[in-house]
């Protein structure tokens, strides 16, 4: 994609970025690398919360610029906004498109300065429902000002049908909203052969007939306590030969450990903690489960589909992809523990269904979440907003 005979220059505005890792940070990094490989000039600006972090570095063909802020209570937001405003005012004109990866104060600042400098601003919506754009911008004069500016973005990227509907209901014109999910390199997670699954279990020390996997933060919105309750209600004969593995850490870790003890699940639940070898866990698993109360679009669901795993998910944003075309998973009511239990029992006991869903999972991934496809859609959007500036 070119502007005036040269590659487009894209400024990614992502206050949190490497070495901080979460769903939107991973998605922003993957997209930036894919765009750079296609010849675009990409610069990411983020906060430099720790002086040990380099002020700038180059990664996978794109540049990261970390801007000064005081990461202290009552000073963080103001100092961060000051640094971002200074960068945009002094450097913003050399970019064709500004792409903001989270709504809030930085997005509002970007829209305001984008209007001043006549630069198009693309806003990506990363969450929904209680954490969605219509719920978190606040109230009063500040909230109304934030809402006013957010509605005036040049374009909005919705990562799921649910976030698309919320964006339109919020007041962003439907013609400015594009459905572009997060993307993943197809070679990063691959379906395992029977031999690879056996070897992965051996390496990880998992001596069970069936492995049910959940990857994510141990935090309230991910609902690990509800997952444990559903697991405790699985018929004992099915649970006897199975293991529920939770990979991740978070603020509810001690509560989760206490819940495992309270429900006497120590022999069938493994708290694996945060792991860097997460691909090995996908290779070892038979079933993937998401018990969340809230999601924007689960990156771990995308990874599980890429790995060819049947998915059980609560009805959160993005779960509709599991039912699009050939089904690749089961969707249950959010917060409905009994439905989650029944779905777990169904897949644990029905090898034929498990195999069918697993066979569809990789195809579902390739239809919706290939990183290069997401990069192409993003470039098309950038070209549209840059040409209409």
Short mmCIF file of C-alpha atoms in Angstrom, two decimals:
data_model
loop_
_atom_site.label_atom_id
_atom_site.label_comp_id
_atom_site.label_asym_id
_atom_site.label_seq_id
_atom_site.Cartn_x
_atom_site.Cartn_y
_atom_site.Cartn_z
CA UNK A 1 0.00 0.00 0.00
CA UNK A 2 1.49 3.31 -1.12
CA UNK A 3 0.84 7.01 -0.62
CA UNK A 4 2.08 9.48 -3.26
CA UNK A 5 4.43 6.87 -4.73
CA UNK A 6 5.92 5.70 -1.40
CA UNK A 7 4.97 3.09 1.22
CA UNK A 8 2.39 4.20 3.77
CA UNK A 9 3.77 5.33 7.11
CA UNK A 10 1.75 4.01 10.05
CA UNK A 11 1.98 5.25 13.63
CA UNK A 12 0.79 2.68 16.16
CA UNK A 13 -0.34 4.30 19.42
CA UNK A 14 -0.25 1.61 22.08
CA UNK A 15 0.39 2.91 25.63
CA UNK A 16 1.08 -0.64 26.82
CA UNK A 17 3.48 -2.66 24.69
CA UNK A 18 6.43 -5.00 24.95
CA UNK A 19 7.72 -5.91 27.54
CA UNK A 20 4.15 -5.67 28.89
CA UNK A 21 2.05 -8.52 27.52
CA UNK A 22 -1.68 -8.90 27.27
CA UNK A 23 -4.22 -9.53 24.55
CA UNK A 24 -4.10 -6.20 22.77
CA UNK A 25 -0.33 -5.85 23.15
CA UNK A 26 0.23 -9.21 21.45
CA UNK A 27 -2.20 -8.31 18.66
CA UNK A 28 -0.55 -4.92 18.07
CA UNK A 29 2.92 -6.49 17.92
CA UNK A 30 1.88 -9.21 15.49
CA UNK A 31 0.13 -6.75 13.19
CA UNK A 32 3.06 -4.31 13.26
CA UNK A 33 5.47 -7.06 12.22
CA UNK A 34 3.18 -8.27 9.42
CA UNK A 35 2.79 -4.74 8.04
CA UNK A 36 6.54 -4.14 8.15
CA UNK A 37 7.11 -7.36 6.20
CA UNK A 38 4.79 -5.96 3.53
CA UNK A 39 6.91 -2.87 3.15
CA UNK A 40 5.05 -0.35 5.29
CA UNK A 41 7.00 1.94 7.62
CA UNK A 42 5.65 1.24 11.11
CA UNK A 43 6.51 3.02 14.35
CA UNK A 44 4.94 2.09 17.70
CA UNK A 45 4.84 4.62 20.52
CA UNK A 46 4.27 3.33 24.04
CA UNK A 47 5.02 4.25 27.64
CA UNK A 48 8.46 3.85 29.14
CA UNK A 49 7.32 2.83 32.61
CA UNK A 50 10.72 1.52 33.67
CA UNK A 51 14.04 3.24 33.00
CA UNK A 52 15.64 -0.13 32.33
CA UNK A 53 13.50 -0.45 29.18
CA UNK A 54 15.27 0.91 26.09
CA UNK A 55 13.90 4.23 24.85
CA UNK A 56 13.88 2.84 21.31
CA UNK A 57 14.49 -0.45 19.57
CA UNK A 58 13.77 -2.19 16.28
CA UNK A 59 11.83 -5.44 16.24
CA UNK A 60 10.77 -7.50 13.21
CA UNK A 61 11.22 -4.53 10.90
CA UNK A 62 9.30 -1.92 12.90
CA UNK A 63 10.48 0.66 15.42
CA UNK A 64 9.36 0.98 19.05
CA UNK A 65 9.64 4.41 20.66
CA UNK A 66 9.02 4.40 24.42
CA UNK A 67 7.99 7.78 25.75
CA UNK A 68 8.76 9.21 29.18
CA UNK A 69 6.16 9.04 31.95
CA UNK A 70 6.15 8.95 35.73
CA UNK A 71 4.64 5.59 36.57
CA UNK A 72 3.35 6.74 39.95
CA UNK A 73 -0.09 7.15 41.42
CA UNK A 74 -1.80 10.43 40.42
CA UNK A 75 1.05 11.23 38.00
CA UNK A 76 1.01 8.40 35.48
CA UNK A 77 -1.85 9.43 33.19
CA UNK A 78 -1.00 13.13 33.06
CA UNK A 79 2.69 12.65 32.33
CA UNK A 80 1.96 9.96 29.74
CA UNK A 81 -0.53 12.18 27.90
CA UNK A 82 1.98 15.04 27.94
CA UNK A 83 4.66 12.88 26.29
CA UNK A 84 2.26 11.45 23.71
CA UNK A 85 0.95 14.94 22.86
CA UNK A 86 4.49 16.26 22.43
CA UNK A 87 5.40 13.38 20.11
CA UNK A 88 2.25 13.75 18.02
CA UNK A 89 2.66 17.51 17.66
CA UNK A 90 6.32 17.30 16.66
CA UNK A 91 6.33 14.02 14.68
CA UNK A 92 2.73 13.16 13.86
CA UNK A 93 2.58 14.86 10.45
CA UNK A 94 5.14 12.49 8.92
CA UNK A 95 2.73 9.54 9.28
CA UNK A 96 -0.17 8.87 6.91
CA UNK A 97 -2.37 7.08 9.49
CA UNK A 98 -2.48 6.98 13.27
CA UNK A 99 -3.73 3.62 14.61
CA UNK A 100 -4.78 3.64 18.29
CA UNK A 101 -4.96 0.24 19.98
CA UNK A 102 -7.13 1.08 22.99
CA UNK A 103 -9.92 3.53 23.76
CA UNK A 104 -9.64 6.04 26.59
CA UNK A 105 -7.62 9.20 27.19
CA UNK A 106 -4.88 8.42 24.65
CA UNK A 107 -7.45 7.74 21.95
CA UNK A 108 -9.27 11.00 22.71
CA UNK A 109 -5.98 12.92 22.61
CA UNK A 110 -5.12 11.29 19.28
CA UNK A 111 -8.45 12.20 17.72
CA UNK A 112 -8.20 15.82 18.90
CA UNK A 113 -4.64 16.26 17.61
CA UNK A 114 -5.44 14.26 14.47
CA UNK A 115 -8.12 16.82 13.62
CA UNK A 116 -5.66 19.64 14.29
CA UNK A 117 -2.91 18.12 12.13
CA UNK A 118 -5.30 16.64 9.54
CA UNK A 119 -4.24 13.06 10.15
CA UNK A 120 -6.75 10.18 10.04
CA UNK A 121 -7.13 8.19 13.26
CA UNK A 122 -8.11 4.51 13.27
CA UNK A 123 -9.37 3.21 16.61
CA UNK A 124 -9.37 -0.49 17.48
CA UNK A 125 -11.97 -1.76 19.96
CA UNK A 126 -10.38 -4.40 22.16
CA UNK A 127 -13.17 -5.32 24.56
CA UNK A 128 -16.94 -5.47 24.93
CA UNK A 129 -19.87 -5.42 27.35
CA UNK A 130 -18.79 -4.25 30.84
CA UNK A 131 -15.35 -3.30 29.50
CA UNK A 132 -16.63 -2.01 26.15
CA UNK A 133 -16.39 1.49 24.75
CA UNK A 134 -19.88 2.45 25.88
CA UNK A 135 -19.22 1.46 29.49
CA UNK A 136 -15.75 2.66 30.47
CA UNK A 137 -15.38 6.27 29.32
CA UNK A 138 -16.98 7.67 32.46
CA UNK A 139 -19.67 10.26 33.09
CA UNK A 140 -19.98 13.97 33.63
CA UNK A 141 -18.18 16.57 31.52
CA UNK A 142 -15.03 14.44 31.14
CA UNK A 143 -17.01 11.38 30.05
CA UNK A 144 -19.09 13.37 27.54
CA UNK A 145 -15.93 14.93 26.09
CA UNK A 146 -14.28 11.53 25.71
CA UNK A 147 -17.39 10.13 24.03
CA UNK A 148 -17.59 13.11 21.66
CA UNK A 149 -14.01 12.62 20.50
CA UNK A 150 -14.26 8.82 20.21
CA UNK A 151 -17.28 9.16 17.91
CA UNK A 152 -15.19 11.25 15.52
CA UNK A 153 -12.54 8.70 14.64
CA UNK A 154 -11.82 8.33 10.93
CA UNK A 155 -12.43 4.59 11.15
CA UNK A 156 -13.05 1.94 13.79
CA UNK A 157 -11.78 -1.64 13.81
CA UNK A 158 -14.15 -4.07 15.51
CA UNK A 159 -12.62 -7.45 16.32
CA UNK A 160 -15.95 -9.31 16.52
CA UNK A 161 -19.58 -8.90 15.50
CA UNK A 162 -20.36 -8.04 19.12
CA UNK A 163 -17.86 -5.18 19.25
CA UNK A 164 -19.07 -3.99 15.85
CA UNK A 165 -22.65 -3.73 17.13
CA UNK A 166 -21.44 -1.93 20.25
CA UNK A 167 -19.44 0.57 18.19
CA UNK A 168 -22.49 1.46 16.11
CA UNK A 169 -24.74 1.68 19.17
CA UNK A 170 -22.13 3.95 20.79
CA UNK A 171 -22.50 6.39 17.91
CA UNK A 172 -19.68 5.64 15.47
CA UNK A 173 -21.26 5.69 11.98
CA UNK A 174 -21.67 2.17 10.59
CA UNK A 175 -19.80 3.09 7.43
CA UNK A 176 -16.67 3.77 9.46
CA UNK A 177 -16.70 0.42 11.30
CA UNK A 178 -14.76 -2.52 9.81
CA UNK A 179 -14.76 -6.08 11.13
CA UNK A 180 -11.10 -7.13 11.34
CA UNK A 181 -10.26 -9.75 14.00
CA UNK A 182 -6.86 -10.33 15.56
CA UNK A 183 -4.45 -12.36 13.49
CA UNK A 184 -1.90 -15.09 14.16
CA UNK A 185 1.02 -16.54 12.22
CA UNK A 186 -0.23 -19.92 10.93
CA UNK A 187 3.06 -21.63 11.79
CA UNK A 188 3.13 -20.49 15.41
CA UNK A 189 0.57 -23.07 16.57
CA UNK A 190 -0.06 -26.21 14.54
CA UNK A 191 -2.32 -29.25 15.03
CA UNK A 192 -0.46 -32.08 16.72
CA UNK A 193 -0.23 -35.61 15.41
CA UNK A 194 -1.00 -38.44 17.82
CA UNK A 195 2.72 -39.01 18.25
CA UNK A 196 3.40 -35.32 18.93
CA UNK A 197 0.63 -35.24 21.53
CA UNK A 198 2.12 -38.22 23.34
CA UNK A 199 5.59 -36.65 23.27
CA UNK A 200 4.29 -33.28 24.50
CA UNK A 201 2.59 -34.98 27.44
CA UNK A 202 5.74 -36.90 28.25
CA UNK A 203 7.85 -33.73 28.27
CA UNK A 204 5.31 -31.87 30.41
CA UNK A 205 4.82 -34.81 32.76
CA UNK A 206 1.09 -35.14 32.04
CA UNK A 207 0.11 -38.78 32.52
CA UNK A 208 -3.62 -38.67 31.70
CA UNK A 209 -5.92 -40.01 28.99
CA UNK A 210 -7.51 -36.62 28.24
CA UNK A 211 -6.24 -33.08 28.86
CA UNK A 212 -8.58 -30.09 29.12
CA UNK A 213 -6.64 -26.83 28.78
CA UNK A 214 -7.33 -23.22 29.75
CA UNK A 215 -4.74 -20.49 29.12
CA UNK A 216 -5.13 -17.00 30.56
CA UNK A 217 -4.92 -14.72 33.57
CA UNK A 218 -6.34 -15.97 36.84
CA UNK A 219 -8.60 -12.95 37.23
CA UNK A 220 -12.26 -12.31 37.84
CA UNK A 221 -13.26 -11.62 34.22
CA UNK A 222 -11.72 -14.94 33.13
CA UNK A 223 -13.87 -16.77 35.74
CA UNK A 224 -11.41 -19.49 36.84
CA UNK A 225 -13.47 -20.15 39.98
CA UNK A 226 -16.56 -20.84 37.88
CA UNK A 227 -14.53 -23.20 35.70
CA UNK A 228 -13.42 -25.13 38.78
CA UNK A 229 -17.02 -25.43 39.97
CA UNK A 230 -18.08 -26.76 36.57
CA UNK A 231 -15.17 -29.22 36.61
CA UNK A 232 -16.10 -30.41 40.09
CA UNK A 233 -19.60 -31.25 38.82
CA UNK A 234 -18.33 -33.39 35.92
CA UNK A 235 -19.29 -37.04 36.41
CA UNK A 236 -16.50 -38.62 38.50
CA UNK A 237 -15.98 -41.48 36.04
CA UNK A 238 -15.20 -38.96 33.26
CA UNK A 239 -13.04 -36.80 35.46
CA UNK A 240 -11.06 -39.80 36.74
CA UNK A 241 -8.99 -40.18 33.58
CA UNK A 242 -8.78 -36.48 32.77
CA UNK A 243 -6.79 -33.44 33.84
CA UNK A 244 -7.83 -29.79 33.81
CA UNK A 245 -4.67 -27.70 33.27
CA UNK A 246 -4.76 -23.95 33.96
CA UNK A 247 -1.81 -22.12 32.41
CA UNK A 248 -1.36 -18.57 33.65
CA UNK A 249 -1.14 -16.49 36.79
CA UNK A 250 -2.93 -13.45 38.13
CA UNK A 251 -4.59 -11.74 41.08
CA UNK A 252 -6.89 -14.67 41.88
CA UNK A 253 -4.15 -17.27 42.09
CA UNK A 254 -4.49 -17.82 45.84
CA UNK A 255 -8.30 -17.94 45.57
CA UNK A 256 -7.97 -20.53 42.82
CA UNK A 257 -5.63 -22.67 44.93
CA UNK A 258 -8.05 -22.44 47.85
CA UNK A 259 -10.94 -23.42 45.59
CA UNK A 260 -9.07 -26.46 44.31
CA UNK A 261 -8.52 -27.57 47.91
CA UNK A 262 -12.11 -26.80 48.95
CA UNK A 263 -13.56 -28.84 46.07
CA UNK A 264 -10.99 -31.63 46.59
CA UNK A 265 -9.78 -31.38 42.98
CA UNK A 266 -6.08 -31.75 43.64
CA UNK A 267 -5.87 -35.03 41.73
CA UNK A 268 -7.54 -33.68 38.56
CA UNK A 269 -6.48 -30.01 38.37
CA UNK A 270 -3.01 -28.68 37.60
CA UNK A 271 -2.14 -25.02 38.16
CA UNK A 272 0.80 -24.70 35.80
CA UNK A 273 1.47 -20.99 36.35
CA UNK A 274 2.75 -18.66 33.67
CA UNK A 275 4.67 -20.57 30.98
CA UNK A 276 6.75 -19.55 28.00
CA UNK A 277 6.31 -22.99 26.37
CA UNK A 278 2.56 -22.51 25.88
CA UNK A 279 2.64 -24.12 22.40
CA UNK A 280 3.61 -27.41 24.07
CA UNK A 281 0.46 -27.26 26.21
CA UNK A 282 -1.73 -26.84 23.15
CA UNK A 283 0.00 -29.85 21.55
CA UNK A 284 -0.67 -31.92 24.66
CA UNK A 285 -4.36 -31.00 24.99
CA UNK A 286 -7.55 -32.62 23.69
CA UNK A 287 -10.03 -29.84 24.56
CA UNK A 288 -9.74 -26.10 25.11
CA UNK A 289 -12.09 -24.23 27.46
CA UNK A 290 -12.95 -20.55 27.98
CA UNK A 291 -15.12 -19.77 31.02
CA UNK A 292 -14.84 -15.97 30.84
CA UNK A 293 -17.47 -13.47 31.88
CA UNK A 294 -16.06 -10.97 29.40
CA UNK A 295 -13.76 -10.96 26.37
CA UNK A 296 -13.05 -8.70 23.42
CA UNK A 297 -11.76 -11.52 21.26
CA UNK A 298 -9.88 -14.27 23.05
CA UNK A 299 -6.36 -14.61 21.64
CA UNK A 300 -6.09 -17.97 23.35
CA UNK A 301 -9.20 -19.13 21.45
CA UNK A 302 -7.45 -18.21 18.20
CA UNK A 303 -4.36 -20.13 19.31
CA UNK A 304 -6.46 -23.15 20.23
CA UNK A 305 -8.19 -23.15 16.83
CA UNK A 306 -4.82 -22.84 15.09
CA UNK A 307 -3.66 -25.86 17.13
CA UNK A 308 -6.70 -27.84 15.95
CA UNK A 309 -8.44 -28.08 19.33
CA UNK A 310 -12.21 -28.22 19.84
CA UNK A 311 -13.22 -25.24 21.97
CA UNK A 312 -15.83 -24.88 24.70
CA UNK A 313 -16.58 -21.20 25.30
CA UNK A 314 -19.03 -19.09 27.20
CA UNK A 315 -21.08 -16.75 25.03
CA UNK A 316 -18.61 -13.86 25.06
CA UNK A 317 -17.56 -11.54 22.26
CA UNK A 318 -15.85 -13.59 19.56
CA UNK A 319 -17.49 -16.91 20.45
CA UNK A 320 -19.69 -16.58 17.35
CA UNK A 321 -16.63 -17.55 15.27
CA UNK A 322 -16.95 -21.06 16.76
CA UNK A 323 -20.36 -21.47 15.15
CA UNK A 324 -19.59 -19.77 11.84
CA UNK A 325 -19.61 -22.30 9.00
CA UNK A 326 -18.59 -25.78 10.14
CA UNK A 327 -18.76 -25.71 13.94
CA UNK A 328 -15.42 -25.83 15.73
CA UNK A 329 -16.70 -25.67 19.31
CA UNK A 330 -19.56 -25.55 21.78
CA UNK A 331 -20.93 -22.27 23.13
CA UNK A 332 -22.64 -22.10 26.54
CA UNK A 333 -24.31 -19.33 28.49
CA UNK A 334 -22.05 -16.86 30.26
CA UNK A 335 -21.99 -17.63 33.97
CA UNK A 336 -24.04 -20.82 33.43
CA UNK A 337 -21.97 -23.33 35.37
CA UNK A 338 -24.34 -26.23 34.72
CA UNK A 339 -24.15 -25.67 30.94
CA UNK A 340 -20.37 -25.58 31.09
CA UNK A 341 -20.39 -28.87 33.01
CA UNK A 342 -22.62 -30.51 30.40
CA UNK A 343 -20.39 -29.30 27.56
CA UNK A 344 -17.29 -30.66 29.28
CA UNK A 345 -19.00 -34.01 29.80
CA UNK A 346 -20.15 -34.10 26.19
CA UNK A 347 -16.68 -33.63 24.75
CA UNK A 348 -14.95 -35.83 27.31
CA UNK A 349 -17.29 -38.72 26.56
CA UNK A 350 -17.84 -38.28 22.80
CA UNK A 351 -14.66 -38.94 20.85
CA UNK A 352 -16.46 -38.69 17.52
CA UNK A 353 -17.77 -35.18 18.26
CA UNK A 354 -14.38 -34.18 19.61
CA UNK A 355 -12.75 -35.35 16.38
CA UNK A 356 -15.26 -33.55 14.18
CA UNK A 357 -14.87 -30.24 15.98
CA UNK A 358 -11.09 -30.61 16.02
CA UNK A 359 -11.10 -31.24 12.28
CA UNK A 360 -13.02 -28.00 11.72
CA UNK A 361 -10.93 -25.93 14.15
CA UNK A 362 -7.88 -25.33 11.94
CA UNK A 363 -10.10 -24.47 8.98
CA UNK A 364 -11.99 -21.96 11.10
CA UNK A 365 -8.66 -20.39 12.04
CA UNK A 366 -7.55 -20.17 8.41
CA UNK A 367 -10.89 -18.66 7.34
CA UNK A 368 -10.83 -15.85 9.90
CA UNK A 369 -7.54 -15.32 11.72
CA UNK A 370 -4.58 -15.73 9.36
CA UNK A 371 -2.20 -12.87 10.16
CA UNK A 372 -1.52 -12.06 6.53
CA UNK A 373 -5.26 -11.83 5.82
CA UNK A 374 -5.68 -9.47 8.78
CA UNK A 375 -2.72 -7.40 7.54
CA UNK A 376 -4.29 -7.14 4.07
CA UNK A 377 -7.59 -5.94 5.52
CA UNK A 378 -5.79 -3.42 7.72
CA UNK A 379 -3.78 -2.08 4.78
CA UNK A 380 -6.96 -1.68 2.75
CA UNK A 381 -8.50 0.33 5.57
CA UNK A 382 -5.37 2.49 5.92
CA UNK A 383 -5.43 3.21 2.20
CA UNK A 384 -9.08 4.24 2.34
CA UNK A 385 -8.70 6.66 5.25
CA UNK A 386 -5.41 8.08 3.94
CA UNK A 387 -6.86 8.79 0.49
CA UNK A 388 -10.00 10.41 1.92
CA UNK A 389 -8.03 12.70 4.26
#
